[in-house]
Short mmCIF file of N, CA and C in Angstrom, two decimals:
data_model
loop_
_atom_site.label_atom_id
_atom_site.label_comp_id
_atom_site.label_asym_id
_atom_site.label_seq_id
_atom_site.Cartn_x
_atom_site.Cartn_y
_atom_site.Cartn_z
N UNK A 1 -7.29 15.21 138.57
CA UNK A 1 -8.29 15.61 137.63
C UNK A 1 -9.52 16.09 138.41
N UNK A 2 -9.85 17.37 138.25
CA UNK A 2 -11.02 17.90 138.95
C UNK A 2 -12.29 17.42 138.25
N UNK A 3 -13.27 17.02 139.06
CA UNK A 3 -14.53 16.50 138.54
C UNK A 3 -15.57 17.62 138.47
N UNK A 4 -16.27 17.70 137.36
CA UNK A 4 -17.37 18.65 137.19
C UNK A 4 -18.65 17.89 137.52
N UNK A 5 -19.15 18.11 138.73
CA UNK A 5 -20.27 17.31 139.24
C UNK A 5 -21.55 18.12 139.33
N UNK A 6 -22.65 17.49 138.98
CA UNK A 6 -23.98 18.07 139.14
C UNK A 6 -24.63 17.39 140.34
N UNK A 7 -24.53 18.04 141.49
CA UNK A 7 -25.01 17.46 142.73
C UNK A 7 -26.53 17.44 142.78
N UNK A 8 -27.08 16.42 143.42
CA UNK A 8 -28.50 16.34 143.70
C UNK A 8 -28.68 15.96 145.16
N UNK A 9 -29.82 16.35 145.71
CA UNK A 9 -30.15 16.07 147.10
C UNK A 9 -30.95 14.78 147.18
N UNK A 10 -30.59 13.92 148.16
CA UNK A 10 -31.31 12.67 148.42
C UNK A 10 -31.44 12.54 149.93
N UNK A 11 -32.60 12.07 150.40
CA UNK A 11 -32.80 11.90 151.85
C UNK A 11 -33.50 10.58 152.13
N UNK A 12 -33.55 10.24 153.41
CA UNK A 12 -34.20 9.00 153.84
C UNK A 12 -35.71 9.01 153.59
N UNK A 13 -36.27 10.13 153.20
CA UNK A 13 -37.70 10.20 152.91
C UNK A 13 -38.09 9.26 151.77
N UNK A 14 -37.11 8.87 150.94
CA UNK A 14 -37.39 7.91 149.85
C UNK A 14 -37.78 6.55 150.41
N UNK A 15 -37.49 6.31 151.71
CA UNK A 15 -37.85 5.04 152.34
C UNK A 15 -38.61 5.23 153.64
N UNK A 16 -39.27 6.37 153.78
CA UNK A 16 -40.14 6.59 154.92
C UNK A 16 -39.55 7.39 156.06
N UNK A 17 -38.27 7.76 155.99
CA UNK A 17 -37.65 8.54 157.05
C UNK A 17 -38.14 9.98 157.05
N UNK A 18 -37.73 10.74 158.06
CA UNK A 18 -38.20 12.11 158.20
C UNK A 18 -37.06 13.14 158.29
N UNK A 19 -35.85 12.75 157.93
CA UNK A 19 -34.75 13.70 157.92
C UNK A 19 -35.05 14.79 156.89
N UNK A 20 -34.58 16.00 157.17
CA UNK A 20 -34.83 17.11 156.27
C UNK A 20 -33.53 17.84 155.98
N UNK A 21 -33.39 18.31 154.75
CA UNK A 21 -32.21 19.06 154.39
C UNK A 21 -32.34 19.67 153.02
N UNK A 22 -31.21 20.19 152.55
CA UNK A 22 -31.17 20.79 151.22
C UNK A 22 -29.72 20.93 150.79
N UNK A 23 -29.53 21.15 149.50
CA UNK A 23 -28.23 21.54 148.99
C UNK A 23 -28.39 22.91 148.33
N UNK A 24 -27.31 23.68 148.36
CA UNK A 24 -27.34 25.00 147.76
C UNK A 24 -25.93 25.39 147.34
N UNK A 25 -25.85 26.10 146.22
CA UNK A 25 -24.58 26.69 145.79
C UNK A 25 -24.35 27.92 146.65
N UNK A 26 -23.18 27.99 147.29
CA UNK A 26 -22.88 29.07 148.23
C UNK A 26 -21.44 29.54 148.03
N UNK A 27 -21.13 30.67 148.62
CA UNK A 27 -19.75 31.14 148.72
C UNK A 27 -19.41 31.17 150.20
N UNK A 28 -18.39 30.40 150.59
CA UNK A 28 -18.00 30.31 152.00
C UNK A 28 -16.51 30.56 152.12
N UNK A 29 -16.18 31.53 152.93
CA UNK A 29 -14.77 31.85 153.20
C UNK A 29 -13.98 31.98 151.90
N UNK A 30 -14.57 32.69 150.94
CA UNK A 30 -13.87 32.98 149.69
C UNK A 30 -13.90 31.90 148.63
N UNK A 31 -14.64 30.83 148.85
CA UNK A 31 -14.68 29.73 147.86
C UNK A 31 -16.12 29.40 147.49
N UNK A 32 -16.34 29.17 146.22
CA UNK A 32 -17.63 28.67 145.76
C UNK A 32 -17.74 27.20 146.11
N UNK A 33 -18.90 26.79 146.57
CA UNK A 33 -19.05 25.41 147.05
C UNK A 33 -20.51 24.97 146.92
N UNK A 34 -20.71 23.66 147.04
CA UNK A 34 -22.04 23.10 147.21
C UNK A 34 -22.16 22.72 148.67
N UNK A 35 -23.23 23.17 149.30
CA UNK A 35 -23.41 22.98 150.73
C UNK A 35 -24.60 22.07 151.00
N UNK A 36 -24.39 21.09 151.86
CA UNK A 36 -25.44 20.20 152.35
C UNK A 36 -25.74 20.59 153.79
N UNK A 37 -26.99 20.98 154.06
CA UNK A 37 -27.39 21.31 155.42
C UNK A 37 -28.71 20.61 155.73
N UNK A 38 -28.95 20.39 157.00
CA UNK A 38 -30.22 19.82 157.40
C UNK A 38 -30.13 19.12 158.72
N UNK A 39 -31.22 18.45 159.05
CA UNK A 39 -31.32 17.74 160.31
C UNK A 39 -31.49 16.25 160.03
N UNK A 40 -30.54 15.45 160.49
CA UNK A 40 -30.63 14.00 160.37
C UNK A 40 -31.47 13.50 161.54
N UNK A 41 -32.51 12.72 161.23
CA UNK A 41 -33.40 12.17 162.24
C UNK A 41 -33.41 10.65 162.14
N UNK A 42 -33.41 10.00 163.28
CA UNK A 42 -33.49 8.54 163.31
C UNK A 42 -34.93 8.04 163.41
N UNK A 43 -35.87 8.96 163.49
CA UNK A 43 -37.27 8.59 163.61
C UNK A 43 -37.76 7.89 162.34
N UNK A 44 -38.72 6.99 162.52
CA UNK A 44 -39.39 6.31 161.40
C UNK A 44 -38.39 5.51 160.56
N UNK A 45 -37.38 4.92 161.23
CA UNK A 45 -36.35 4.11 160.56
C UNK A 45 -35.53 4.91 159.54
N UNK A 46 -35.40 6.20 159.78
CA UNK A 46 -34.62 7.04 158.88
C UNK A 46 -33.20 7.20 159.37
N UNK A 47 -32.54 8.22 158.88
CA UNK A 47 -31.23 8.52 159.40
C UNK A 47 -30.20 9.03 158.43
N UNK A 48 -30.60 9.67 157.29
CA UNK A 48 -29.57 10.24 156.44
C UNK A 48 -30.11 11.34 155.54
N UNK A 49 -29.20 12.24 155.17
CA UNK A 49 -29.36 13.16 154.06
C UNK A 49 -28.06 13.12 153.29
N UNK A 50 -28.12 13.38 152.00
CA UNK A 50 -26.88 13.33 151.22
C UNK A 50 -26.96 14.22 150.00
N UNK A 51 -25.77 14.54 149.50
CA UNK A 51 -25.65 15.11 148.17
C UNK A 51 -24.88 14.09 147.35
N UNK A 52 -25.38 13.83 146.17
CA UNK A 52 -24.80 12.78 145.33
C UNK A 52 -24.70 13.26 143.90
N UNK A 53 -23.78 12.65 143.15
CA UNK A 53 -23.58 13.05 141.76
C UNK A 53 -23.06 11.86 140.96
N UNK A 54 -23.56 11.77 139.74
CA UNK A 54 -23.01 10.82 138.78
C UNK A 54 -21.75 11.41 138.18
N UNK A 55 -20.75 10.56 137.94
CA UNK A 55 -19.56 11.03 137.25
C UNK A 55 -19.89 11.24 135.78
N UNK A 56 -19.31 12.26 135.16
CA UNK A 56 -19.52 12.42 133.72
C UNK A 56 -19.04 11.16 133.00
N UNK A 57 -19.76 10.75 131.94
CA UNK A 57 -19.42 9.49 131.26
C UNK A 57 -17.97 9.40 130.78
N UNK A 58 -17.37 10.52 130.44
CA UNK A 58 -15.99 10.50 129.93
C UNK A 58 -14.95 10.27 131.02
N UNK A 59 -15.33 10.40 132.29
CA UNK A 59 -14.38 10.24 133.40
C UNK A 59 -14.08 8.76 133.62
N UNK A 60 -12.82 8.43 133.60
CA UNK A 60 -12.36 7.07 133.89
C UNK A 60 -11.42 7.13 135.09
N UNK A 61 -11.80 6.45 136.16
CA UNK A 61 -11.03 6.51 137.40
C UNK A 61 -9.96 5.42 137.49
N UNK A 62 -9.85 4.57 136.47
CA UNK A 62 -9.00 3.37 136.57
C UNK A 62 -7.52 3.67 136.82
N UNK A 63 -7.01 4.81 136.39
CA UNK A 63 -5.59 5.12 136.56
C UNK A 63 -5.32 6.02 137.76
N UNK A 64 -6.30 6.12 138.66
CA UNK A 64 -6.16 7.01 139.81
C UNK A 64 -6.15 6.21 141.11
N UNK A 65 -5.59 6.83 142.16
CA UNK A 65 -5.45 6.16 143.45
C UNK A 65 -6.58 6.47 144.42
N UNK A 66 -7.32 7.57 144.18
CA UNK A 66 -8.39 7.92 145.11
C UNK A 66 -9.00 9.26 144.81
N UNK A 67 -9.78 9.74 145.78
CA UNK A 67 -10.45 11.03 145.68
C UNK A 67 -9.80 12.02 146.62
N UNK A 68 -9.78 13.27 146.22
CA UNK A 68 -9.38 14.36 147.09
C UNK A 68 -10.54 15.34 147.13
N UNK A 69 -11.00 15.67 148.33
CA UNK A 69 -12.17 16.51 148.52
C UNK A 69 -11.76 17.77 149.28
N UNK A 70 -12.07 18.94 148.71
CA UNK A 70 -11.88 20.21 149.42
C UNK A 70 -13.18 20.51 150.14
N UNK A 71 -13.13 20.54 151.47
CA UNK A 71 -14.37 20.66 152.24
C UNK A 71 -14.16 21.47 153.52
N UNK A 72 -15.26 21.99 154.01
CA UNK A 72 -15.34 22.58 155.33
C UNK A 72 -16.63 22.10 155.96
N UNK A 73 -16.63 21.96 157.27
CA UNK A 73 -17.82 21.41 157.91
C UNK A 73 -17.93 21.84 159.36
N UNK A 74 -18.75 21.11 160.07
CA UNK A 74 -19.03 21.44 161.46
C UNK A 74 -18.40 20.46 162.45
N UNK A 75 -17.38 19.73 162.01
CA UNK A 75 -16.68 18.81 162.91
C UNK A 75 -17.35 17.46 163.07
N UNK A 76 -18.45 17.22 162.35
CA UNK A 76 -19.11 15.91 162.35
C UNK A 76 -18.44 15.03 161.29
N UNK A 77 -18.55 13.72 161.47
CA UNK A 77 -18.05 12.78 160.46
C UNK A 77 -19.11 12.61 159.37
N UNK A 78 -18.65 12.58 158.13
CA UNK A 78 -19.51 12.38 156.97
C UNK A 78 -18.96 11.20 156.17
N UNK A 79 -19.87 10.40 155.65
CA UNK A 79 -19.47 9.29 154.78
C UNK A 79 -19.29 9.79 153.36
N UNK A 80 -18.34 9.18 152.69
CA UNK A 80 -18.29 9.26 151.23
C UNK A 80 -18.59 7.86 150.75
N UNK A 81 -19.56 7.76 149.86
CA UNK A 81 -20.00 6.47 149.35
C UNK A 81 -19.82 6.46 147.84
N UNK A 82 -19.22 5.40 147.38
CA UNK A 82 -18.99 5.22 145.95
C UNK A 82 -19.86 4.09 145.43
N UNK A 83 -20.33 4.27 144.22
CA UNK A 83 -21.09 3.22 143.53
C UNK A 83 -20.42 2.95 142.19
N UNK A 84 -20.44 1.69 141.82
CA UNK A 84 -19.87 1.28 140.54
C UNK A 84 -20.94 0.59 139.72
N UNK A 85 -20.62 0.35 138.47
CA UNK A 85 -21.55 -0.38 137.60
C UNK A 85 -21.69 -1.83 138.03
N UNK A 86 -20.86 -2.30 138.96
CA UNK A 86 -20.93 -3.68 139.45
C UNK A 86 -22.03 -3.87 140.50
N UNK A 87 -22.57 -2.78 141.04
CA UNK A 87 -23.56 -2.86 142.11
C UNK A 87 -24.97 -2.70 141.55
N UNK A 88 -25.87 -3.60 141.96
CA UNK A 88 -27.23 -3.59 141.43
C UNK A 88 -28.24 -3.03 142.43
N UNK A 89 -27.97 -3.12 143.72
CA UNK A 89 -28.94 -2.73 144.75
C UNK A 89 -28.60 -1.35 145.32
N UNK A 90 -29.62 -0.54 145.63
CA UNK A 90 -29.35 0.82 146.12
C UNK A 90 -28.64 0.87 147.46
N UNK A 91 -28.71 -0.19 148.25
CA UNK A 91 -28.07 -0.19 149.58
C UNK A 91 -26.61 -0.66 149.51
N UNK A 92 -26.13 -1.05 148.34
CA UNK A 92 -24.74 -1.47 148.18
C UNK A 92 -23.86 -0.25 147.86
N UNK A 93 -22.67 -0.26 148.42
CA UNK A 93 -21.73 0.84 148.14
C UNK A 93 -20.35 0.46 148.68
N UNK A 94 -19.42 1.37 148.45
CA UNK A 94 -18.08 1.32 149.04
C UNK A 94 -17.97 2.59 149.86
N UNK A 95 -17.55 2.47 151.15
CA UNK A 95 -17.68 3.57 152.09
C UNK A 95 -16.40 3.87 152.86
N UNK A 96 -16.24 5.14 153.13
CA UNK A 96 -15.27 5.60 154.10
C UNK A 96 -15.81 6.90 154.69
N UNK A 97 -15.19 7.39 155.75
CA UNK A 97 -15.67 8.61 156.40
C UNK A 97 -14.52 9.60 156.54
N UNK A 98 -14.90 10.87 156.66
CA UNK A 98 -13.94 11.93 156.96
C UNK A 98 -14.65 12.99 157.79
N UNK A 99 -13.86 13.83 158.47
CA UNK A 99 -14.43 14.80 159.40
C UNK A 99 -13.88 16.19 159.08
N UNK A 100 -14.57 16.93 158.22
CA UNK A 100 -14.09 18.28 157.91
C UNK A 100 -14.38 19.26 159.04
N UNK A 101 -13.39 20.06 159.35
CA UNK A 101 -13.52 21.06 160.40
C UNK A 101 -13.97 22.40 159.85
N UNK A 102 -13.92 23.45 160.66
CA UNK A 102 -14.45 24.75 160.27
C UNK A 102 -13.63 25.49 159.21
N UNK A 103 -12.38 25.10 159.02
CA UNK A 103 -11.55 25.72 157.99
C UNK A 103 -11.49 24.81 156.76
N UNK A 104 -11.27 25.41 155.60
CA UNK A 104 -11.14 24.60 154.39
C UNK A 104 -9.97 23.64 154.52
N UNK A 105 -10.16 22.42 154.10
CA UNK A 105 -9.09 21.43 154.09
C UNK A 105 -9.25 20.55 152.86
N UNK A 106 -8.15 19.94 152.45
CA UNK A 106 -8.16 18.96 151.36
C UNK A 106 -7.98 17.59 151.99
N UNK A 107 -8.93 16.70 151.72
CA UNK A 107 -8.95 15.38 152.33
C UNK A 107 -8.71 14.34 151.25
N UNK A 108 -7.57 13.64 151.36
CA UNK A 108 -7.24 12.57 150.41
C UNK A 108 -7.80 11.26 150.93
N UNK A 109 -8.61 10.62 150.09
CA UNK A 109 -9.27 9.38 150.45
C UNK A 109 -8.90 8.32 149.42
N UNK A 110 -7.89 7.49 149.73
CA UNK A 110 -7.48 6.46 148.77
C UNK A 110 -8.59 5.44 148.55
N UNK A 111 -8.70 4.95 147.32
CA UNK A 111 -9.71 3.93 147.04
C UNK A 111 -9.57 2.73 147.96
N UNK A 112 -8.35 2.45 148.41
CA UNK A 112 -8.12 1.31 149.31
C UNK A 112 -8.79 1.50 150.67
N UNK A 113 -9.16 2.74 151.03
CA UNK A 113 -9.83 3.01 152.31
C UNK A 113 -11.33 2.75 152.25
N UNK A 114 -11.88 2.59 151.06
CA UNK A 114 -13.32 2.38 150.91
C UNK A 114 -13.63 0.90 151.12
N UNK A 115 -14.53 0.65 152.06
CA UNK A 115 -14.90 -0.72 152.42
C UNK A 115 -16.23 -1.09 151.76
N UNK A 116 -16.33 -2.31 151.22
CA UNK A 116 -17.59 -2.73 150.62
C UNK A 116 -18.69 -2.86 151.67
N UNK A 117 -19.88 -2.44 151.31
CA UNK A 117 -21.05 -2.52 152.20
C UNK A 117 -22.15 -3.29 151.50
N UNK A 118 -22.53 -4.40 152.11
CA UNK A 118 -23.58 -5.29 151.60
C UNK A 118 -23.30 -5.80 150.19
N UNK A 119 -22.01 -6.04 149.94
CA UNK A 119 -21.59 -6.65 148.68
C UNK A 119 -20.28 -7.39 148.91
N UNK A 120 -20.09 -8.46 148.17
CA UNK A 120 -18.81 -9.16 148.17
C UNK A 120 -17.98 -8.78 146.96
N UNK A 121 -18.52 -7.93 146.11
CA UNK A 121 -17.83 -7.53 144.88
C UNK A 121 -16.71 -6.55 145.23
N UNK A 122 -15.50 -6.85 144.83
CA UNK A 122 -14.40 -5.92 145.11
C UNK A 122 -14.56 -4.61 144.32
N UNK A 123 -14.02 -3.54 144.89
CA UNK A 123 -14.07 -2.24 144.23
C UNK A 123 -13.15 -2.26 143.01
N UNK A 124 -13.68 -1.80 141.88
CA UNK A 124 -12.91 -1.66 140.64
C UNK A 124 -13.04 -0.21 140.21
N UNK A 125 -11.95 0.55 140.30
CA UNK A 125 -11.99 1.98 140.00
C UNK A 125 -12.49 2.27 138.59
N UNK A 126 -12.17 1.41 137.64
CA UNK A 126 -12.61 1.62 136.26
C UNK A 126 -14.13 1.65 136.13
N UNK A 127 -14.84 1.08 137.12
CA UNK A 127 -16.30 1.01 137.06
C UNK A 127 -17.00 2.06 137.92
N UNK A 128 -16.22 3.01 138.48
CA UNK A 128 -16.79 4.05 139.32
C UNK A 128 -17.74 4.92 138.50
N UNK A 129 -18.96 5.14 139.03
CA UNK A 129 -19.96 5.91 138.31
C UNK A 129 -20.68 6.96 139.15
N UNK A 130 -20.65 6.85 140.48
CA UNK A 130 -21.42 7.79 141.30
C UNK A 130 -20.75 7.94 142.66
N UNK A 131 -20.88 9.12 143.23
CA UNK A 131 -20.38 9.33 144.58
C UNK A 131 -21.39 10.15 145.36
N UNK A 132 -21.40 9.92 146.66
CA UNK A 132 -22.28 10.66 147.54
C UNK A 132 -21.56 11.07 148.81
N UNK A 133 -21.94 12.22 149.33
CA UNK A 133 -21.45 12.68 150.63
C UNK A 133 -22.66 12.65 151.54
N UNK A 134 -22.56 11.85 152.61
CA UNK A 134 -23.74 11.47 153.39
C UNK A 134 -23.58 11.85 154.86
N UNK A 135 -24.60 12.53 155.37
CA UNK A 135 -24.73 12.78 156.80
C UNK A 135 -25.60 11.66 157.34
N UNK A 136 -25.02 10.81 158.21
CA UNK A 136 -25.70 9.57 158.61
C UNK A 136 -25.18 9.10 159.96
N UNK A 137 -25.94 8.22 160.59
CA UNK A 137 -25.42 7.49 161.74
C UNK A 137 -25.98 7.88 163.08
N UNK A 138 -26.34 9.14 163.25
CA UNK A 138 -26.94 9.60 164.48
C UNK A 138 -27.71 10.88 164.19
N UNK A 139 -28.58 11.27 165.09
CA UNK A 139 -29.35 12.50 164.91
C UNK A 139 -28.42 13.70 165.14
N UNK A 140 -28.34 14.58 164.15
CA UNK A 140 -27.50 15.76 164.29
C UNK A 140 -27.83 16.78 163.21
N UNK A 141 -27.34 18.01 163.41
CA UNK A 141 -27.46 19.07 162.42
C UNK A 141 -26.28 18.95 161.46
N UNK A 142 -26.57 18.65 160.21
CA UNK A 142 -25.53 18.49 159.19
C UNK A 142 -25.20 19.84 158.57
N UNK A 143 -23.91 20.05 158.30
CA UNK A 143 -23.47 21.26 157.61
C UNK A 143 -22.10 20.98 157.04
N UNK A 144 -22.05 20.69 155.75
CA UNK A 144 -20.80 20.42 155.06
C UNK A 144 -20.84 21.10 153.71
N UNK A 145 -19.71 21.70 153.34
CA UNK A 145 -19.59 22.37 152.05
C UNK A 145 -18.41 21.77 151.30
N UNK A 146 -18.60 21.55 150.01
CA UNK A 146 -17.58 20.94 149.16
C UNK A 146 -17.28 21.89 148.01
N UNK A 147 -16.03 22.33 147.91
CA UNK A 147 -15.62 23.24 146.85
C UNK A 147 -15.08 22.50 145.63
N UNK A 148 -14.51 21.31 145.84
CA UNK A 148 -13.94 20.56 144.72
C UNK A 148 -13.80 19.09 145.09
N UNK A 149 -13.93 18.25 144.06
CA UNK A 149 -13.64 16.83 144.18
C UNK A 149 -12.73 16.47 143.01
N UNK A 150 -11.61 15.85 143.34
CA UNK A 150 -10.63 15.48 142.32
C UNK A 150 -10.28 14.00 142.42
N UNK A 151 -9.92 13.43 141.31
CA UNK A 151 -9.24 12.14 141.30
C UNK A 151 -7.75 12.44 141.38
N UNK A 152 -7.02 11.66 142.18
CA UNK A 152 -5.58 11.88 142.26
C UNK A 152 -4.83 10.59 141.98
N UNK A 153 -3.62 10.75 141.49
CA UNK A 153 -2.74 9.61 141.21
C UNK A 153 -1.84 9.37 142.42
N UNK A 154 -1.35 8.17 142.55
CA UNK A 154 -0.48 7.82 143.69
C UNK A 154 0.78 8.65 143.69
#
């Protein structure tokens, strides 16, 4: 099931960091995509930029095995972070990483690959409400484009 997502840009500036970036609708190598670009900086306790989207209310992930992301990038690793209605704090999430290369690829990320971060609450797909693609972890030039995000069945 392809997801119709309204991406928004979020950066570490919400907590005092100085990373800079943007998202833009682009056409890359024949595909329409949302592109996240910018510079991740570790200065001032920062270190991330991201594009994030709430799932449409009608989307129910409970009968699916994971996410499939069509992406191209610059060979850096990017996190995918999931949030559910079970999480109350902004620093809590379920995380995994993938490394899109210069050509378009489809990356299957099973829900079982997502590890809880700063929570003991197990991941429940039925409660999935938000996802983010995050450039984080070290200072670097981020450049990732996403043409589609789908839920897939086993």
